[in-house]
Tab-separated table of C-alpha atoms and ligand atoms in Angstrom:
chain	number	residue	atom	x	y	z
A	10	MET	CA	123.669	-98.179	5.125
A	11	ARG	CA	127.063	-96.637	5.725
A	12	ALA	CA	127.384	-94.620	8.849
A	13	ASP	CA	129.002	-91.661	7.021
A	14	LYS	CA	125.745	-91.248	4.896
A	15	ILE	CA	123.377	-91.155	7.778
A	16	PRO	CA	121.929	-87.672	8.270
A	17	ALA	CA	122.911	-85.869	11.385
A	18	GLY	CA	120.594	-86.036	14.337
A	19	SER	CA	119.290	-89.551	13.686
A	20	PRO	CA	118.935	-91.609	16.851
A	21	ARG	CA	121.726	-94.203	17.148
A	22	GLY	CA	122.636	-93.653	13.565
A	23	LYS	CA	119.241	-94.693	12.286
A	24	ARG	CA	117.519	-93.002	9.322
A	25	ARG	CA	114.310	-91.493	10.719
A	26	VAL	CA	111.348	-92.285	8.452
A	27	THR	CA	107.684	-91.339	8.095
A	28	ILE	CA	105.234	-93.051	5.719
A	29	LEU	CA	102.315	-91.087	4.484
A	30	GLY	CA	99.799	-93.631	3.112
A	31	SER	CA	101.399	-96.605	4.909
A	32	THR	CA	98.291	-98.827	4.540
A	33	GLY	CA	98.285	-98.582	0.678
A	34	SER	CA	100.083	-100.631	-2.003
A	35	VAL	CA	103.227	-98.447	-1.977
A	36	GLY	CA	102.959	-97.890	1.758
A	37	CYS	CA	102.798	-101.610	2.621
A	38	ASN	CA	105.890	-102.312	0.403
A	39	THR	CA	107.667	-99.496	2.177
A	40	VAL	CA	106.702	-100.892	5.638
A	41	GLU	CA	108.053	-104.299	4.590
A	42	LEU	CA	111.421	-102.801	3.644
A	43	VAL	CA	111.693	-100.721	6.842
A	44	GLU	CA	110.599	-103.735	9.012
A	45	ALA	CA	113.312	-105.904	7.502
A	46	GLU	CA	116.074	-103.628	8.793
A	47	PRO	CA	114.993	-102.594	12.292
A	48	ASP	CA	118.521	-101.441	13.085
A	49	ALA	CA	118.649	-99.019	10.165
A	50	TYR	CA	115.380	-97.067	10.683
A	51	ALA	CA	113.496	-95.241	13.380
A	52	VAL	CA	109.843	-94.655	12.527
A	53	GLU	CA	108.418	-91.304	13.280
A	54	ALA	CA	104.871	-91.225	11.919
A	55	LEU	CA	102.464	-93.358	9.856
A	56	VAL	CA	99.384	-91.946	8.063
A	57	ALA	CA	96.332	-93.732	6.606
A	58	HIS	CA	92.863	-92.607	5.445
A	59	ARG	CA	90.381	-94.972	7.087
A	60	ASN	CA	92.162	-98.288	7.702
A	61	ALA	CA	92.761	-97.823	11.459
A	62	GLU	CA	93.253	-101.535	12.074
A	63	LEU	CA	96.151	-101.999	9.688
A	64	LEU	CA	97.561	-98.728	10.638
A	65	ALA	CA	97.610	-99.628	14.289
A	66	GLN	CA	99.278	-103.059	13.572
A	67	GLN	CA	101.954	-101.349	11.446
A	68	ALA	CA	102.582	-98.601	14.138
A	69	ARG	CA	103.010	-101.265	16.800
A	70	ARG	CA	105.357	-103.443	14.736
A	71	LEU	CA	107.426	-100.461	13.640
A	72	LYS	CA	107.375	-98.783	17.013
A	73	ALA	CA	106.119	-95.612	15.368
A	74	LYS	CA	105.837	-92.480	17.556
A	75	PHE	CA	102.676	-91.083	15.895
A	76	ALA	CA	99.839	-92.637	13.835
A	77	VAL	CA	97.122	-90.708	12.060
A	78	VAL	CA	93.897	-91.516	10.326
A	79	ALA	CA	92.645	-88.791	8.054
A	80	ASP	CA	89.000	-89.890	8.635
A	81	GLU	CA	87.956	-88.446	11.947
A	82	SER	CA	85.253	-91.135	12.415
A	83	LYS	CA	88.072	-93.709	12.637
A	84	TYR	CA	89.859	-91.940	15.508
A	85	ARG	CA	88.236	-94.077	18.309
A	86	ALA	CA	89.039	-97.353	16.472
A	87	LEU	CA	92.769	-96.230	16.094
A	88	LYS	CA	92.988	-94.964	19.725
A	89	ASP	CA	91.615	-98.269	21.074
A	90	ALA	CA	93.889	-100.299	18.863
A	91	LEU	CA	96.930	-98.482	20.057
A	92	SER	CA	95.890	-98.482	23.770
A	93	GLY	CA	98.861	-99.264	26.057
A	94	SER	CA	101.361	-98.919	23.254
A	95	GLY	CA	102.584	-95.401	24.089
A	96	ILE	CA	102.024	-94.427	20.414
A	97	GLU	CA	100.208	-91.174	20.024
A	98	ALA	CA	96.981	-91.335	17.896
A	99	ALA	CA	95.289	-88.504	16.078
A	100	SER	CA	92.816	-87.884	13.216
A	101	GLY	CA	91.892	-85.244	10.632
A	102	ALA	CA	93.592	-83.397	7.879
A	103	GLN	CA	95.495	-81.157	10.156
A	104	ALA	CA	96.941	-84.163	11.981
A	105	VAL	CA	98.046	-85.601	8.688
A	106	VAL	CA	100.146	-82.483	8.141
A	107	GLU	CA	101.392	-82.659	11.745
A	108	ALA	CA	102.658	-86.274	11.019
A	109	ALA	CA	104.634	-84.889	8.072
A	110	ALA	CA	106.069	-82.292	10.388
A	111	TYR	CA	107.683	-84.886	12.608
A	112	PRO	CA	111.410	-84.760	12.238
A	113	ALA	CA	111.860	-87.623	9.785
A	114	ASP	CA	115.000	-87.432	7.579
A	115	TRP	CA	113.121	-89.474	4.862
A	116	VAL	CA	109.318	-89.239	4.091
A	117	MET	CA	107.436	-91.566	1.846
A	118	ALA	CA	104.725	-89.509	0.153
A	119	ALA	CA	102.290	-92.381	-0.815
A	120	ILE	CA	98.854	-90.894	-0.199
A	121	VAL	CA	96.727	-91.178	-3.319
A	122	GLY	CA	95.473	-88.089	-5.074
A	123	SER	CA	95.746	-84.350	-4.374
A	124	ALA	CA	94.909	-85.112	-0.674
A	125	GLY	CA	98.565	-85.714	-0.407
A	126	LEU	CA	99.618	-82.132	-1.395
A	127	ALA	CA	99.558	-80.481	2.082
A	128	PRO	CA	101.516	-83.107	3.954
A	129	THR	CA	104.030	-83.532	1.108
A	130	LEU	CA	104.658	-79.762	1.098
A	131	GLU	CA	105.147	-79.899	4.817
A	132	ALA	CA	107.893	-82.463	4.443
A	133	VAL	CA	109.382	-80.511	1.537
A	134	ARG	CA	109.398	-77.376	3.741
A	135	ARG	CA	111.349	-79.205	6.481
A	136	GLY	CA	114.014	-79.920	3.860
A	137	ALA	CA	113.490	-83.717	4.165
A	138	LEU	CA	114.371	-86.341	1.583
A	139	VAL	CA	110.907	-86.851	0.023
A	140	ALA	CA	110.334	-90.197	-1.651
A	141	LEU	CA	107.636	-89.114	-4.106
A	142	ALA	CA	105.163	-91.824	-5.126
A	143	ASN	CA	102.119	-89.445	-5.166
A	144	LYS	CA	102.278	-88.205	-8.786
A	145	GLU	CA	99.012	-86.272	-8.471
A	146	VAL	CA	100.876	-83.853	-6.117
A	147	MET	CA	103.308	-83.021	-8.951
A	148	VAL	CA	100.522	-82.757	-11.521
A	149	CYS	CA	98.383	-80.408	-9.539
A	150	ALA	CA	101.153	-78.277	-8.059
A	151	GLY	CA	104.491	-79.254	-9.714
A	152	GLU	CA	105.869	-75.800	-9.995
A	153	LEU	CA	105.146	-74.868	-6.434
A	154	VAL	CA	106.460	-78.127	-5.022
A	155	THR	CA	109.705	-77.951	-6.939
A	156	ALA	CA	110.129	-74.267	-6.069
A	157	GLU	CA	109.597	-74.973	-2.366
A	158	ALA	CA	112.005	-77.970	-2.559
A	159	LYS	CA	114.656	-75.603	-3.943
A	160	ARG	CA	113.993	-72.945	-1.426
A	161	HIS	CA	114.208	-75.414	1.602
A	162	GLY	CA	116.925	-77.753	0.311
A	163	ALA	CA	114.551	-80.736	0.134
A	164	ARG	CA	115.436	-83.516	-2.269
A	165	LEU	CA	112.688	-85.139	-4.321
A	166	LEU	CA	113.396	-88.803	-4.889
A	167	PRO	CA	111.069	-90.240	-7.534
A	168	VAL	CA	109.385	-93.556	-6.554
A	169	ASP	CA	107.287	-94.098	-9.723
A	170	SER	CA	109.201	-96.827	-11.442
A	171	GLU	CA	109.680	-94.956	-14.651
A	172	HIS	CA	110.814	-91.766	-12.927
A	173	ASN	CA	113.062	-93.694	-10.589
A	174	ALA	CA	114.521	-95.349	-13.588
A	175	ILE	CA	115.242	-92.020	-15.259
A	176	PHE	CA	116.582	-90.686	-11.992
A	177	GLN	CA	119.180	-93.531	-11.933
A	178	VAL	CA	120.460	-92.960	-15.432
A	179	PHE	CA	119.942	-89.143	-15.743
A	180	HIS	CA	123.309	-87.427	-15.163
A	181	ALA	CA	122.301	-83.958	-14.153
A	182	ASP	CA	125.866	-82.794	-14.725
A	183	HIS	CA	125.486	-83.647	-18.367
A	184	SER	CA	121.856	-82.415	-18.637
A	185	HIS	CA	122.842	-80.193	-21.625
A	186	ALA	CA	123.681	-83.529	-23.457
A	187	ILE	CA	120.354	-85.110	-22.928
A	188	ASP	CA	118.144	-85.170	-25.966
A	189	ARG	CA	115.029	-86.791	-24.521
A	190	ILE	CA	113.757	-89.339	-22.017
A	191	VAL	CA	111.545	-92.245	-22.583
A	192	LEU	CA	108.906	-93.515	-20.091
A	193	THR	CA	107.701	-96.949	-20.729
A	194	ALA	CA	104.025	-98.070	-20.336
A	195	SER	CA	102.764	-101.600	-19.954
A	196	GLY	CA	99.704	-100.674	-21.944
A	197	GLY	CA	97.439	-101.868	-19.158
A	198	PRO	CA	94.825	-104.559	-19.277
A	199	PHE	CA	93.151	-103.241	-22.464
A	200	ARG	CA	96.227	-102.883	-24.589
A	201	GLU	CA	94.865	-105.219	-27.317
A	202	ARG	CA	91.163	-104.432	-26.790
A	203	ALA	CA	89.162	-102.901	-29.612
A	204	LEU	CA	87.673	-99.494	-28.889
A	205	LYS	CA	84.112	-100.753	-29.291
A	206	ASP	CA	84.729	-103.412	-26.705
A	207	MET	CA	86.302	-100.988	-24.181
A	208	ALA	CA	82.973	-99.118	-23.660
A	209	ASP	CA	81.517	-101.862	-21.479
A	210	VAL	CA	84.543	-102.879	-19.373
A	211	THR	CA	83.811	-103.094	-15.629
A	212	PRO	CA	85.853	-101.697	-12.726
A	213	GLU	CA	86.681	-105.319	-11.784
A	214	GLN	CA	88.273	-105.951	-15.231
A	215	ALA	CA	89.984	-102.497	-15.322
A	216	VAL	CA	91.784	-102.953	-11.943
A	217	LYS	CA	93.420	-106.165	-13.065
A	218	HIS	CA	96.764	-104.974	-14.177
A	219	PRO	CA	98.794	-107.509	-16.134
A	220	ASN	CA	102.117	-106.793	-14.452
A	221	TRP	CA	101.811	-104.562	-11.409
A	222	SER	CA	99.879	-104.966	-8.218
A	223	MET	CA	98.672	-101.467	-7.240
A	224	GLY	CA	95.948	-99.450	-5.566
A	225	ALA	CA	92.537	-99.078	-7.421
A	226	LYS	CA	92.953	-95.502	-8.632
A	227	ILE	CA	96.327	-95.950	-10.288
A	228	SER	CA	95.130	-99.214	-11.741
A	229	ILE	CA	92.309	-97.451	-13.515
A	230	ASP	CA	94.700	-94.725	-14.602
A	231	SER	CA	96.910	-97.389	-16.101
A	232	ALA	CA	93.894	-98.897	-17.958
A	233	THR	CA	92.959	-95.549	-19.485
A	234	MET	CA	96.699	-94.594	-19.824
A	235	MET	CA	95.984	-91.373	-18.012
A	236	ASN	CA	98.605	-92.737	-15.663
A	237	LYS	CA	101.202	-92.192	-18.402
A	238	GLY	CA	99.808	-88.725	-19.024
A	239	LEU	CA	100.177	-87.869	-15.351
A	240	GLU	CA	103.703	-89.312	-15.466
A	241	VAL	CA	104.641	-87.075	-18.449
A	242	ILE	CA	103.645	-84.062	-16.390
A	243	GLU	CA	105.474	-85.421	-13.350
A	244	ALA	CA	108.621	-85.957	-15.449
A	245	HIS	CA	108.325	-82.458	-16.843
A	246	HIS	CA	108.612	-81.121	-13.277
A	247	LEU	CA	111.230	-83.609	-11.913
A	248	PHE	CA	113.599	-83.431	-14.904
A	249	ASP	CA	112.834	-79.946	-16.296
A	250	LEU	CA	112.061	-81.110	-19.742
A	251	GLU	CA	109.316	-79.922	-22.089
A	252	SER	CA	106.643	-82.356	-23.371
A	253	GLU	CA	108.278	-82.996	-26.784
A	254	ARG	CA	111.401	-84.387	-24.997
A	255	ILE	CA	109.332	-86.830	-22.938
A	256	GLU	CA	108.437	-89.837	-25.049
A	257	VAL	CA	106.135	-92.657	-24.123
A	258	VAL	CA	106.641	-96.185	-25.504
A	259	VAL	CA	104.431	-99.203	-24.846
A	260	HIS	CA	106.519	-102.043	-23.471
A	261	PRO	CA	104.221	-104.959	-22.347
A	262	GLN	CA	106.854	-106.835	-20.431
A	263	SER	CA	107.590	-103.929	-17.993
A	264	ALA	CA	111.263	-104.811	-17.695
A	265	VAL	CA	112.743	-101.602	-19.072
A	266	HIS	CA	111.268	-98.790	-16.974
A	267	GLY	CA	112.844	-95.672	-18.383
A	268	LEU	CA	115.507	-94.542	-20.828
A	269	VAL	CA	117.654	-91.444	-21.318
A	270	TYR	CA	118.899	-90.520	-24.845
A	271	TYR	CA	122.145	-88.613	-24.867
A	272	SER	CA	123.368	-86.476	-27.723
A	273	ASP	CA	126.306	-88.782	-28.523
A	274	GLY	CA	123.831	-91.581	-29.383
A	275	SER	CA	124.175	-93.391	-26.106
A	276	VAL	CA	120.927	-94.618	-24.531
A	277	LEU	CA	121.041	-95.436	-20.787
A	278	ALA	CA	118.191	-97.541	-19.432
A	279	GLN	CA	117.251	-99.011	-16.112
A	280	LEU	CA	115.742	-102.484	-16.037
A	281	GLY	CA	114.242	-104.561	-13.275
A	282	SER	CA	111.330	-106.853	-12.562
A	283	PRO	CA	107.954	-105.038	-12.096
A	284	ASP	CA	108.172	-104.857	-8.332
A	285	MET	CA	107.731	-101.451	-6.482
A	286	ARG	CA	110.024	-102.602	-3.724
A	287	THR	CA	113.091	-101.957	-6.073
A	288	PRO	CA	112.332	-98.238	-6.744
A	289	ILE	CA	111.186	-97.787	-3.102
A	290	ALA	CA	114.427	-99.332	-1.931
A	291	ASN	CA	116.407	-97.086	-4.292
A	292	THR	CA	114.938	-94.037	-2.464
A	293	LEU	CA	115.018	-95.488	1.056
A	294	GLY	CA	118.745	-96.212	0.882
A	295	TRP	CA	119.618	-93.164	-1.255
A	296	PRO	CA	122.324	-92.187	-1.879
A	297	ASN	CA	123.393	-95.775	-1.129
A	298	ARG	CA	121.999	-98.900	-2.449
A	299	ILE	CA	120.188	-101.299	-0.099
A	300	PRO	CA	118.916	-104.907	-0.828
A	301	ALA	CA	115.311	-105.485	-1.755
A	302	PRO	CA	113.475	-108.826	-1.974
A	303	SER	CA	112.157	-108.215	-5.442
A	304	PRO	CA	112.550	-111.122	-7.862
A	305	LYS	CA	115.711	-110.620	-9.967
A	306	LEU	CA	115.059	-109.923	-13.649
A	307	ASP	CA	115.558	-113.116	-15.686
A	308	LEU	CA	116.155	-111.982	-19.244
A	309	ALA	CA	116.484	-115.489	-20.696
A	310	LYS	CA	113.097	-116.379	-19.297
A	311	LEU	CA	111.598	-113.195	-20.636
A	312	ALA	CA	113.044	-114.094	-23.951
A	313	LYS	CA	111.899	-110.987	-25.797
A	314	LEU	CA	111.283	-107.368	-25.079
A	315	THR	CA	108.891	-105.596	-27.326
A	316	PHE	CA	108.067	-101.907	-27.790
A	317	GLU	CA	105.286	-100.099	-29.703
A	318	ALA	CA	103.833	-96.669	-29.993
A	319	PRO	CA	100.724	-95.875	-27.888
A	320	ASP	CA	97.414	-95.769	-29.812
A	321	PRO	CA	95.975	-92.298	-29.507
A	322	ALA	CA	92.485	-93.284	-30.703
A	323	ARG	CA	91.930	-95.917	-27.941
A	324	PHE	CA	93.909	-94.098	-25.287
A	325	PRO	CA	93.006	-90.380	-25.676
A	326	ALA	CA	93.989	-89.591	-22.047
A	327	LEU	CA	97.633	-89.419	-22.944
A	328	ARG	CA	96.979	-86.730	-25.584
A	329	ILE	CA	94.630	-84.824	-23.134
A	330	ALA	CA	97.329	-84.812	-20.434
A	331	ARG	CA	99.959	-83.583	-22.917
A	332	GLU	CA	97.661	-80.789	-24.066
A	333	ALA	CA	97.145	-79.769	-20.404
A	334	LEU	CA	100.973	-79.738	-19.825
A	335	VAL	CA	101.442	-77.484	-22.931
A	336	ALA	CA	98.558	-75.237	-22.013
A	337	GLY	CA	100.187	-74.791	-18.558
A	338	GLY	CA	98.705	-72.508	-15.918
A	339	GLY	CA	95.896	-74.290	-14.063
A	340	ALA	CA	95.240	-76.859	-16.750
A	341	PRO	CA	97.183	-79.762	-15.114
A	342	THR	CA	95.422	-78.984	-11.770
A	343	VAL	CA	92.079	-79.270	-13.564
A	344	LEU	CA	93.140	-82.407	-15.408
A	345	ASN	CA	94.087	-84.075	-12.167
A	346	ALA	CA	90.999	-83.075	-10.235
A	347	ALA	CA	88.593	-84.000	-12.996
A	348	ASN	CA	90.378	-87.399	-13.414
A	349	GLU	CA	90.091	-88.130	-9.650
A	350	ILE	CA	86.343	-87.510	-9.761
A	351	ALA	CA	85.879	-89.406	-13.073
A	352	VAL	CA	87.836	-92.452	-11.831
A	353	ALA	CA	85.883	-92.486	-8.526
A	354	ALA	CA	82.557	-92.376	-10.516
A	355	PHE	CA	83.773	-95.235	-12.667
A	356	LEU	CA	84.783	-97.361	-9.723
A	357	ASP	CA	81.279	-96.511	-8.354
A	358	LYS	CA	79.727	-97.729	-11.638
A	359	ARG	CA	78.165	-94.307	-12.252
A	360	VAL	CA	80.016	-93.690	-15.506
A	361	GLY	CA	81.495	-96.004	-18.236
A	362	PHE	CA	85.171	-96.559	-18.861
A	363	LEU	CA	85.377	-94.344	-21.993
A	364	ASP	CA	83.583	-91.583	-20.067
A	365	ILE	CA	86.654	-91.016	-17.870
A	366	ALA	CA	88.744	-89.285	-20.553
A	367	ALA	CA	85.690	-87.551	-21.910
A	368	ILE	CA	84.807	-86.026	-18.515
A	369	VAL	CA	88.357	-84.872	-18.036
A	370	GLU	CA	88.396	-83.178	-21.509
A	371	ARG	CA	85.027	-81.508	-20.943
A	372	THR	CA	86.159	-80.166	-17.517
A	373	LEU	CA	89.379	-78.827	-19.106
A	374	GLU	CA	87.298	-77.062	-21.812
A	375	ALA	CA	85.030	-75.538	-19.180
A	376	LEU	CA	87.928	-74.229	-17.131
A	377	SER	CA	90.438	-73.305	-19.768
A	378	GLY	CA	92.864	-70.401	-19.229
A	379	ARG	CA	92.987	-70.531	-15.376
A	380	ARG	CA	96.200	-69.300	-13.772
A	381	ILE	CA	97.948	-70.700	-10.666
A	382	ASP	CA	100.009	-68.279	-8.652
A	383	SER	CA	99.812	-69.746	-5.188
A	384	LEU	CA	98.845	-72.751	-3.194
A	385	ALA	CA	95.495	-71.068	-2.439
A	386	ASP	CA	94.856	-70.926	-6.243
A	387	VAL	CA	95.636	-74.704	-6.536
A	388	TYR	CA	93.193	-75.515	-3.787
A	389	ALA	CA	90.492	-73.219	-5.252
A	390	LEU	CA	90.898	-74.569	-8.796
A	391	ASP	CA	91.084	-78.108	-7.640
A	392	ALA	CA	87.777	-77.706	-5.743
A	393	GLU	CA	86.154	-75.875	-8.746
A	394	ALA	CA	87.311	-78.566	-11.184
A	395	ARG	CA	85.902	-81.301	-8.990
A	396	GLU	CA	82.574	-79.541	-8.851
A	397	VAL	CA	82.454	-79.184	-12.719
A	398	ALA	CA	83.641	-82.756	-13.252
A	399	ARG	CA	80.948	-83.986	-10.825
A	400	ARG	CA	78.229	-82.272	-12.916
A	401	PHE	CA	79.499	-84.286	-15.950
A	402	THR	CA	79.417	-87.470	-13.999
A	403	GLY	CA	75.925	-86.893	-12.592
A	404	ASN	CA	74.299	-90.100	-11.389
A	405	ARG	CA	74.369	-91.719	-14.743
A	406	ALA	CA	74.581	-95.442	-15.137
A	407	PRO	CA	77.542	-96.699	-17.246
A	408	SER	CA	75.152	-97.332	-20.087
A	409	GLY	CA	74.988	-96.339	-23.815
A	410	ALA	CA	73.065	-93.222	-22.675
A	411	SER	CA	76.149	-92.146	-20.632
A	412	ARG	CA	78.487	-92.692	-23.485
A	413	ALA	CA	76.212	-90.802	-25.920
A	414	ALA	CA	76.460	-87.842	-23.574
A	415	PHE	CA	80.204	-87.644	-24.252
A	416	GLY	CA	80.271	-89.096	-27.663
B	3	LIG	N1	100.857	-98.791	-6.338
B	3	LIG	C1	101.918	-98.614	-7.142
B	3	LIG	O1	102.551	-99.562	-7.555
B	3	LIG	C2	102.308	-97.217	-7.536
B	3	LIG	C3	103.391	-97.028	-8.440
B	3	LIG	C4	103.786	-95.790	-8.841
B	3	LIG	C5	103.078	-94.700	-8.178
B	3	LIG	N2	102.085	-94.861	-7.286
B	3	LIG	C6	101.427	-93.684	-6.749
B	3	LIG	O2	101.539	-93.798	-5.312
B	3	LIG	C7	100.350	-93.264	-4.705
B	3	LIG	C8	99.775	-94.302	-3.821
B	3	LIG	O3	99.358	-95.362	-4.683
B	3	LIG	P1	98.858	-96.766	-4.116
B	3	LIG	O4	98.645	-97.685	-5.254
B	3	LIG	O5	99.787	-97.238	-2.969
B	3	LIG	O6	97.389	-96.346	-3.522
B	3	LIG	P2	96.387	-97.134	-2.458
B	3	LIG	O7	96.867	-98.589	-2.387
B	3	LIG	O8	95.107	-96.727	-2.850
B	3	LIG	O9	96.835	-96.451	-1.060
B	3	LIG	C9	96.690	-95.151	-0.822
B	3	LIG	C10	97.066	-94.787	0.619
B	3	LIG	O10	96.744	-93.379	0.902
B	3	LIG	C11	95.898	-93.289	1.994
B	3	LIG	N3	94.961	-92.209	1.897
B	3	LIG	C12	94.050	-92.089	0.849
B	3	LIG	N4	93.431	-90.931	0.984
B	3	LIG	C13	93.977	-90.281	2.013
B	3	LIG	C14	93.735	-89.023	2.696
B	3	LIG	N5	92.758	-88.154	2.290
B	3	LIG	N6	94.537	-88.732	3.766
B	3	LIG	C15	95.482	-89.521	4.186
B	3	LIG	N7	95.778	-90.766	3.637
B	3	LIG	C16	95.002	-91.112	2.612
B	3	LIG	C17	95.245	-94.738	2.039
B	3	LIG	O11	94.671	-95.013	3.384
B	3	LIG	P3	93.595	-96.219	3.553
B	3	LIG	O12	94.325	-97.521	3.343
B	3	LIG	O13	93.185	-96.025	4.996
B	3	LIG	O14	92.486	-95.895	2.503
B	3	LIG	C18	96.416	-95.573	1.705
B	3	LIG	O15	97.292	-95.694	2.711
B	3	LIG	C19	99.464	-92.766	-5.890
B	3	LIG	O16	99.597	-91.484	-6.104
B	3	LIG	C20	99.929	-93.624	-7.050
B	3	LIG	O17	99.688	-92.953	-8.333
B	3	LIG	C21	101.698	-96.081	-6.983
C-alpha cells in the first residue's frame, strides 16, 4: 500500500480495519489477507454470531481491540478465551453495532442476512470504506443504505465477485455510455438437473457448490438461483441501473465474473479464478491493488468458456426477484426476509427445495403494495414478512405433501 493513499489518522500509516462476520467464509478469507500483511493493517473490531472460539483465536492473532459475539449466551466463552489478552469482549446486537462504530477506515460487511443491516449502516454513517459482501443488506434496504452513504461520504466497495467485477470495469465518468451490465452465474449444483429430480434434493446436495466454497445460506441461494436474483437487486442499487439493463448469463466455469456493455460496442469484462480472496483484496487495497494468494487463471487449462441463458422454469427465483425489484417499495424487503426463512427451513429439512421459491412468492403475494420510507419501516416489514413466511413453512416435512401445498 502506498503511504500517500493511507487515510489520515491511521496508526503508523496502517489502514484500520473491522471485520463484521469474521468467522464466516468471507470473513476467514479477509482475516487471511489481513494477517498476511501485519504492517499494513491495524485491526479494530471483529464480530461473529456464536463461534466464540474461532473469534477469540482470530482476535488474538490479529491483535484486535474489540471482539463481539451477537449471541449473548456465548459471552462467557468469549470472555474466558480472551482472558489476559487485553482485548475487550462483548455480546448482543447493540455490541455488534458498537463494533461497527470503532474508528476503522475500512469495514468488511460479511454478516449473513439482514442481521447485518444495523452494523453496516453504522459503518456507512461514519463515512468508512465499506466492503460490502452482505448482499441482503442492499436487497432489504438498498435505497436507504445508498442515500446514507451519499450523505456521510461513505464509499461502498462491492465484494460479491460479480459486482466487484463490474466495479472494476464500470467507468462512472462514462456511465451515460453504458448500455447494460451482465452478471454471470455458475448455475449452481443443479444446473443440469431435471425439474422433477429437483424436488427431492437434500440440503447436503444443495450446499455443494461446483466452483465456490461459501457459507450455507448463500450456497442454497446459488442452488435456487435466488442468489442471482438478490444480486440483480444489489446491482440495481450499486450501479443505478434498472432491471432491464442488468442481464444474467449462466457461465459454468466461473472465470468471467461480470461484463459492461458500452454504447460503442466495446464490452469490458473482469476475469479471475473463482476465489473470493481476489475481490476481497481488491476492496482491501482500494484504490490500490494488493497481492492475493488466489490461483492465477489458466485459460489454456480451462480450454473453453461457455455461456447460456438461465432456465426460468427450473429456476423461478430469478424471475420472482426481478418482479420484486420492479414492484419496488417494500417488495425486495419481503423477498429477502421470506427467502431467509425458507432457506433456514430447507436447511432444517422442514420444507423441500422447490418450496423455497414458492414460499417467497406466496409471501410476496400476501404482502404486496407495502411502502418503505424509513429504517423503522424496513425492520417492521422484515419482521412481518418473516412471520408470514414462517406460516407457509409450518413444520412440514420435505415430502410430496409439502410440495403439493405450493404446487
Ligand atoms: N461466501 C462467499 O463466497 C460469498 C460471496 C459473495 C457474497 N457473500 C455474501 O457475504 C455474506 C457472508 O457470507 P458467508 O458465505 O461468509 O456466510 P457464513 O460463512 O455463513 O458466515 C456468516 C458470518 O456472519 C456471522 N453472523 C451470522 N449471523 C450473525 C448475527 N446475527 N450477528 C453477527 N454476526 C452474525 C457468522 O458468525 P458465526 O460463524 O459465529 O455463525 C459468520 O461470521 C452473505 O451475505 C453472502 O451472501 C458471500
